[in-house]
C-alpha cells in the first residue's frame, strides 16, 4: 500500500459467527512487512470494498475505479502513527463493518487498507509470505450468542 498507488485487499469469512449473535467487538490485526519511506503525518485506514474480486486482482481490474471500488469514508483509521517499522502490528477496530456483514446489511466483499504518508508499505499476507502464522492478518470477533 502506497498512499494512492497501491492498496492491500483482505477478505475474511464471518461464517463462524452464529446467526443472531450480538457482535461486541471486531478487530483487524495486520503486520507491516516493510516500508520504504514514512512521512511525518502517517495513517492506515480500512475501507469496505463494494464489489467482489478474484485472487488475481490488479490495480485496474476488475474495478470500475483504479485502485479498487470501496467506500471512501473509512471504517477505521489509525492516525498520527508515531512509529512505522517492519514487524509492527496495527490493530484497527472494524466492529461496525463486521456487524454489517454478519447481519447481511451489506455484502462481505472484504476490506481495503489504504495508507497515507508511507511509501511502498507492504503488509504481511496470508500466503507463503508469512511463514510465521502469528504474523498473518487476523480478524478477531467477540460476540454473545443469540438467546434461544
PDB file of C-alpha atoms in Angstrom:
ATOM      1  CA  UNK A   1       0.000   0.000   0.000  1.00  0.00           C
ATOM      2  CA  UNK A   2       1.441   3.343  -1.019  1.00  0.00           C
ATOM      3  CA  UNK A   3      -0.711   6.382  -0.448  1.00  0.00           C
ATOM      4  CA  UNK A   4      -2.934   6.242  -3.540  1.00  0.00           C
ATOM      5  CA  UNK A   5      -0.755   3.957  -5.651  1.00  0.00           C
ATOM      6  CA  UNK A   6      -1.399   0.557  -4.052  1.00  0.00           C
ATOM      7  CA  UNK A   7      -3.861  -0.924  -1.589  1.00  0.00           C
ATOM      8  CA  UNK A   8      -3.896  -4.142   0.383  1.00  0.00           C
ATOM      9  CA  UNK A   9      -7.052  -6.252  -0.047  1.00  0.00           C
ATOM     10  CA  UNK A  10      -8.316  -8.569   2.684  1.00  0.00           C
ATOM     11  CA  UNK A  11     -11.321 -10.849   2.972  1.00  0.00           C
ATOM     12  CA  UNK A  12     -12.480 -12.922   5.941  1.00  0.00           C
ATOM     13  CA  UNK A  13     -15.403 -15.271   6.382  1.00  0.00           C
ATOM     14  CA  UNK A  14     -17.932 -14.384   9.064  1.00  0.00           C
ATOM     15  CA  UNK A  15     -19.381 -17.900   8.872  1.00  0.00           C
ATOM     16  CA  UNK A  16     -18.090 -18.923  12.314  1.00  0.00           C
ATOM     17  CA  UNK A  17     -20.224 -16.203  13.946  1.00  0.00           C
ATOM     18  CA  UNK A  18     -23.645 -17.775  14.647  1.00  0.00           C
ATOM     19  CA  UNK A  19     -26.818 -16.299  13.177  1.00  0.00           C
ATOM     20  CA  UNK A  20     -28.454 -13.866  15.594  1.00  0.00           C
ATOM     21  CA  UNK A  21     -25.267 -13.305  17.609  1.00  0.00           C
ATOM     22  CA  UNK A  22     -24.683  -9.883  19.152  1.00  0.00           C
ATOM     23  CA  UNK A  23     -21.286  -8.642  17.960  1.00  0.00           C
ATOM     24  CA  UNK A  24     -19.465  -6.777  20.732  1.00  0.00           C
ATOM     25  CA  UNK A  25     -16.127  -6.052  19.085  1.00  0.00           C
ATOM     26  CA  UNK A  26     -14.174  -6.898  15.940  1.00  0.00           C
ATOM     27  CA  UNK A  27     -10.535  -6.001  15.332  1.00  0.00           C
ATOM     28  CA  UNK A  28      -8.306  -6.395  12.303  1.00  0.00           C
ATOM     29  CA  UNK A  29      -4.657  -7.060  13.138  1.00  0.00           C
ATOM     30  CA  UNK A  30      -2.059  -6.715  10.391  1.00  0.00           C
ATOM     31  CA  UNK A  31       1.724  -6.570  10.464  1.00  0.00           C
ATOM     32  CA  UNK A  32       3.841  -4.222   8.408  1.00  0.00           C
ATOM     33  CA  UNK A  33       6.327  -6.239   6.343  1.00  0.00           C
ATOM     34  CA  UNK A  34       8.326  -3.299   5.014  1.00  0.00           C
ATOM     35  CA  UNK A  35       8.132   0.408   4.291  1.00  0.00           C
ATOM     36  CA  UNK A  36      10.472   2.487   2.123  1.00  0.00           C
ATOM     37  CA  UNK A  37       9.719   5.998   3.389  1.00  0.00           C
ATOM     38  CA  UNK A  38       7.493   7.248   6.190  1.00  0.00           C
ATOM     39  CA  UNK A  39       6.384  10.885   6.241  1.00  0.00           C
ATOM     40  CA  UNK A  40       5.641  12.885   9.397  1.00  0.00           C
ATOM     41  CA  UNK A  41       1.858  12.507   9.030  1.00  0.00           C
ATOM     42  CA  UNK A  42       1.085   8.829   8.528  1.00  0.00           C
ATOM     43  CA  UNK A  43      -2.001   6.698   8.883  1.00  0.00           C
ATOM     44  CA  UNK A  44      -3.585   3.444   7.816  1.00  0.00           C
ATOM     45  CA  UNK A  45      -7.310   3.030   7.275  1.00  0.00           C
ATOM     46  CA  UNK A  46      -9.686   0.167   6.491  1.00  0.00           C
ATOM     47  CA  UNK A  47     -12.420   0.665   3.884  1.00  0.00           C
ATOM     48  CA  UNK A  48     -15.349  -1.548   2.879  1.00  0.00           C
ATOM     49  CA  UNK A  49     -14.931  -2.980  -0.624  1.00  0.00           C
ATOM     50  CA  UNK A  50     -18.147  -2.657  -2.653  1.00  0.00           C
ATOM     51  CA  UNK A  51     -17.761  -5.456  -5.204  1.00  0.00           C
ATOM     52  CA  UNK A  52     -16.382  -8.967  -5.431  1.00  0.00           C
ATOM     53  CA  UNK A  53     -12.826  -9.503  -6.660  1.00  0.00           C
ATOM     54  CA  UNK A  54     -10.765 -12.532  -7.706  1.00  0.00           C
ATOM     55  CA  UNK A  55      -7.359 -13.578  -6.358  1.00  0.00           C
ATOM     56  CA  UNK A  56      -5.632 -12.173  -9.452  1.00  0.00           C
ATOM     57  CA  UNK A  57      -6.989  -8.659  -8.940  1.00  0.00           C
ATOM     58  CA  UNK A  58      -4.789  -5.804 -10.182  1.00  0.00           C
ATOM     59  CA  UNK A  59      -4.792  -2.026  -9.762  1.00  0.00           C
ATOM     60  CA  UNK A  60      -7.085  -1.651 -12.780  1.00  0.00           C
ATOM     61  CA  UNK A  61      -9.075  -4.885 -12.896  1.00  0.00           C
ATOM     62  CA  UNK A  62     -11.873  -5.771 -12.052  1.00  0.00           C
ATOM     63  CA  UNK A  63     -12.532  -2.315 -10.630  1.00  0.00           C
ATOM     64  CA  UNK A  64     -14.602   0.489 -12.112  1.00  0.00           C
ATOM     65  CA  UNK A  65     -12.201   2.935 -10.361  1.00  0.00           C
ATOM     66  CA  UNK A  66      -8.457   2.290 -10.466  1.00  0.00           C
ATOM     67  CA  UNK A  67      -7.221   1.013  -7.128  1.00  0.00           C
ATOM     68  CA  UNK A  68     -10.491  -0.536  -6.065  1.00  0.00           C
ATOM     69  CA  UNK A  69     -14.191   0.038  -5.603  1.00  0.00           C
ATOM     70  CA  UNK A  70     -14.555   0.957  -1.964  1.00  0.00           C
ATOM     71  CA  UNK A  71     -16.426   3.284   0.358  1.00  0.00           C
ATOM     72  CA  UNK A  72     -14.331   6.483   0.633  1.00  0.00           C
ATOM     73  CA  UNK A  73     -15.161   7.012   4.304  1.00  0.00           C
ATOM     74  CA  UNK A  74     -13.014   4.599   6.301  1.00  0.00           C
ATOM     75  CA  UNK A  75     -14.484   2.070   8.697  1.00  0.00           C
ATOM     76  CA  UNK A  76     -11.434   2.559  10.933  1.00  0.00           C
ATOM     77  CA  UNK A  77      -8.294   4.707  10.878  1.00  0.00           C
ATOM     78  CA  UNK A  78      -5.099   4.714  12.886  1.00  0.00           C
ATOM     79  CA  UNK A  79      -3.810   8.284  12.623  1.00  0.00           C
ATOM     80  CA  UNK A  80      -0.622  10.051  13.643  1.00  0.00           C
ATOM     81  CA  UNK A  81       1.320   6.818  13.887  1.00  0.00           C
ATOM     82  CA  UNK A  82       4.388   7.690  15.927  1.00  0.00           C
ATOM     83  CA  UNK A  83       6.397   4.708  14.752  1.00  0.00           C
ATOM     84  CA  UNK A  84       6.401   2.934  11.421  1.00  0.00           C
ATOM     85  CA  UNK A  85       8.750  -0.022  11.127  1.00  0.00           C
ATOM     86  CA  UNK A  86       8.719  -3.523   9.734  1.00  0.00           C
ATOM     87  CA  UNK A  87       7.300  -6.061  12.129  1.00  0.00           C
ATOM     88  CA  UNK A  88       4.976  -3.692  13.969  1.00  0.00           C
ATOM     89  CA  UNK A  89       1.362  -4.780  14.418  1.00  0.00           C
ATOM     90  CA  UNK A  90      -1.520  -2.463  13.564  1.00  0.00           C
ATOM     91  CA  UNK A  91      -4.934  -3.108  15.094  1.00  0.00           C
ATOM     92  CA  UNK A  92      -7.943  -1.441  13.509  1.00  0.00           C
ATOM     93  CA  UNK A  93     -11.366  -1.591  15.214  1.00  0.00           C
ATOM     94  CA  UNK A  94     -13.787  -2.734  12.496  1.00  0.00           C
ATOM     95  CA  UNK A  95     -16.816  -3.699  14.587  1.00  0.00           C
ATOM     96  CA  UNK A  96     -19.317  -1.730  12.503  1.00  0.00           C
ATOM     97  CA  UNK A  97     -18.145  -3.273   9.238  1.00  0.00           C
ATOM     98  CA  UNK A  98     -18.098  -6.843  10.527  1.00  0.00           C
ATOM     99  CA  UNK A  99     -21.522  -6.378  12.145  1.00  0.00           C
ATOM    100  CA  UNK A 100     -22.921  -5.228   8.786  1.00  0.00           C
ATOM    101  CA  UNK A 101     -21.528  -8.411   7.198  1.00  0.00           C
ATOM    102  CA  UNK A 102     -22.936 -10.628   9.952  1.00  0.00           C
ATOM    103  CA  UNK A 103     -26.424  -9.099   9.810  1.00  0.00           C
ATOM    104  CA  UNK A 104     -26.187  -9.065   5.992  1.00  0.00           C
ATOM    105  CA  UNK A 105     -26.988  -5.354   5.609  1.00  0.00           C
ATOM    106  CA  UNK A 106     -24.053  -5.182   3.148  1.00  0.00           C
ATOM    107  CA  UNK A 107     -22.327  -7.985   1.239  1.00  0.00           C
ATOM    108  CA  UNK A 108     -18.966  -9.186   2.532  1.00  0.00           C
ATOM    109  CA  UNK A 109     -16.537  -8.260  -0.242  1.00  0.00           C
ATOM    110  CA  UNK A 110     -13.738  -7.686   2.244  1.00  0.00           C
ATOM    111  CA  UNK A 111     -11.790  -4.588   3.127  1.00  0.00           C
ATOM    112  CA  UNK A 112      -9.095  -2.450   1.591  1.00  0.00           C
ATOM    113  CA  UNK A 113      -6.179  -0.977   3.536  1.00  0.00           C
ATOM    114  CA  UNK A 114      -5.139   2.486   2.492  1.00  0.00           C
ATOM    115  CA  UNK A 115      -2.037   4.219   3.802  1.00  0.00           C
ATOM    116  CA  UNK A 116      -1.134   7.894   3.934  1.00  0.00           C
ATOM    117  CA  UNK A 117       2.448   9.068   4.398  1.00  0.00           C
ATOM    118  CA  UNK A 118       4.027   5.646   3.835  1.00  0.00           C
ATOM    119  CA  UNK A 119       5.759   4.778   0.555  1.00  0.00           C
ATOM    120  CA  UNK A 120       5.836   1.143  -0.538  1.00  0.00           C
ATOM    121  CA  UNK A 121       4.244  -0.070   2.681  1.00  0.00           C
ATOM    122  CA  UNK A 122       3.805  -3.829   2.427  1.00  0.00           C
ATOM    123  CA  UNK A 123       1.698  -5.771   4.889  1.00  0.00           C
ATOM    124  CA  UNK A 124       2.277  -9.442   5.659  1.00  0.00           C
ATOM    125  CA  UNK A 125      -0.215 -11.544   3.723  1.00  0.00           C
ATOM    126  CA  UNK A 126      -1.796 -14.889   4.452  1.00  0.00           C
ATOM    127  CA  UNK A 127       0.111 -16.800   1.783  1.00  0.00           C
ATOM    128  CA  UNK A 128       3.634 -18.229   1.926  1.00  0.00           C
ATOM    129  CA  UNK A 129       4.802 -14.653   2.511  1.00  0.00           C
ATOM    130  CA  UNK A 130       4.014 -15.264   6.186  1.00  0.00           C
ATOM    131  CA  UNK A 131       5.782 -18.433   7.260  1.00  0.00           C
ATOM    132  CA  UNK A 132       5.232 -17.250  10.844  1.00  0.00           C
ATOM    133  CA  UNK A 133       1.465 -17.738  11.166  1.00  0.00           C
ATOM    134  CA  UNK A 134       1.344 -15.325  14.124  1.00  0.00           C
ATOM    135  CA  UNK A 135       2.161 -12.504  11.666  1.00  0.00           C
ATOM    136  CA  UNK A 136      -0.642 -13.247   9.212  1.00  0.00           C
ATOM    137  CA  UNK A 137      -3.654 -10.904   9.084  1.00  0.00           C
ATOM    138  CA  UNK A 138      -6.313 -11.887  11.586  1.00  0.00           C
ATOM    139  CA  UNK A 139      -9.852 -10.727  12.264  1.00  0.00           C
ATOM    140  CA  UNK A 140     -10.958 -11.336  15.835  1.00  0.00           C
ATOM    141  CA  UNK A 141     -14.602 -11.065  16.838  1.00  0.00           C
ATOM    142  CA  UNK A 142     -16.146 -11.036  20.294  1.00  0.00           C
ATOM    143  CA  UNK A 143     -19.867 -11.781  20.402  1.00  0.00           C
ATOM    144  CA  UNK A 144     -22.713 -13.075  22.526  1.00  0.00           C
ATOM    145  CA  UNK A 145     -24.658 -15.971  21.006  1.00  0.00           C
ATOM    146  CA  UNK A 146     -28.346 -15.412  20.379  1.00  0.00           C
ATOM    147  CA  UNK A 147     -30.684 -16.370  23.208  1.00  0.00           C
ATOM    148  CA  UNK A 148     -32.791 -19.401  22.461  1.00  0.00           C
TER     149      UNK A 148
END
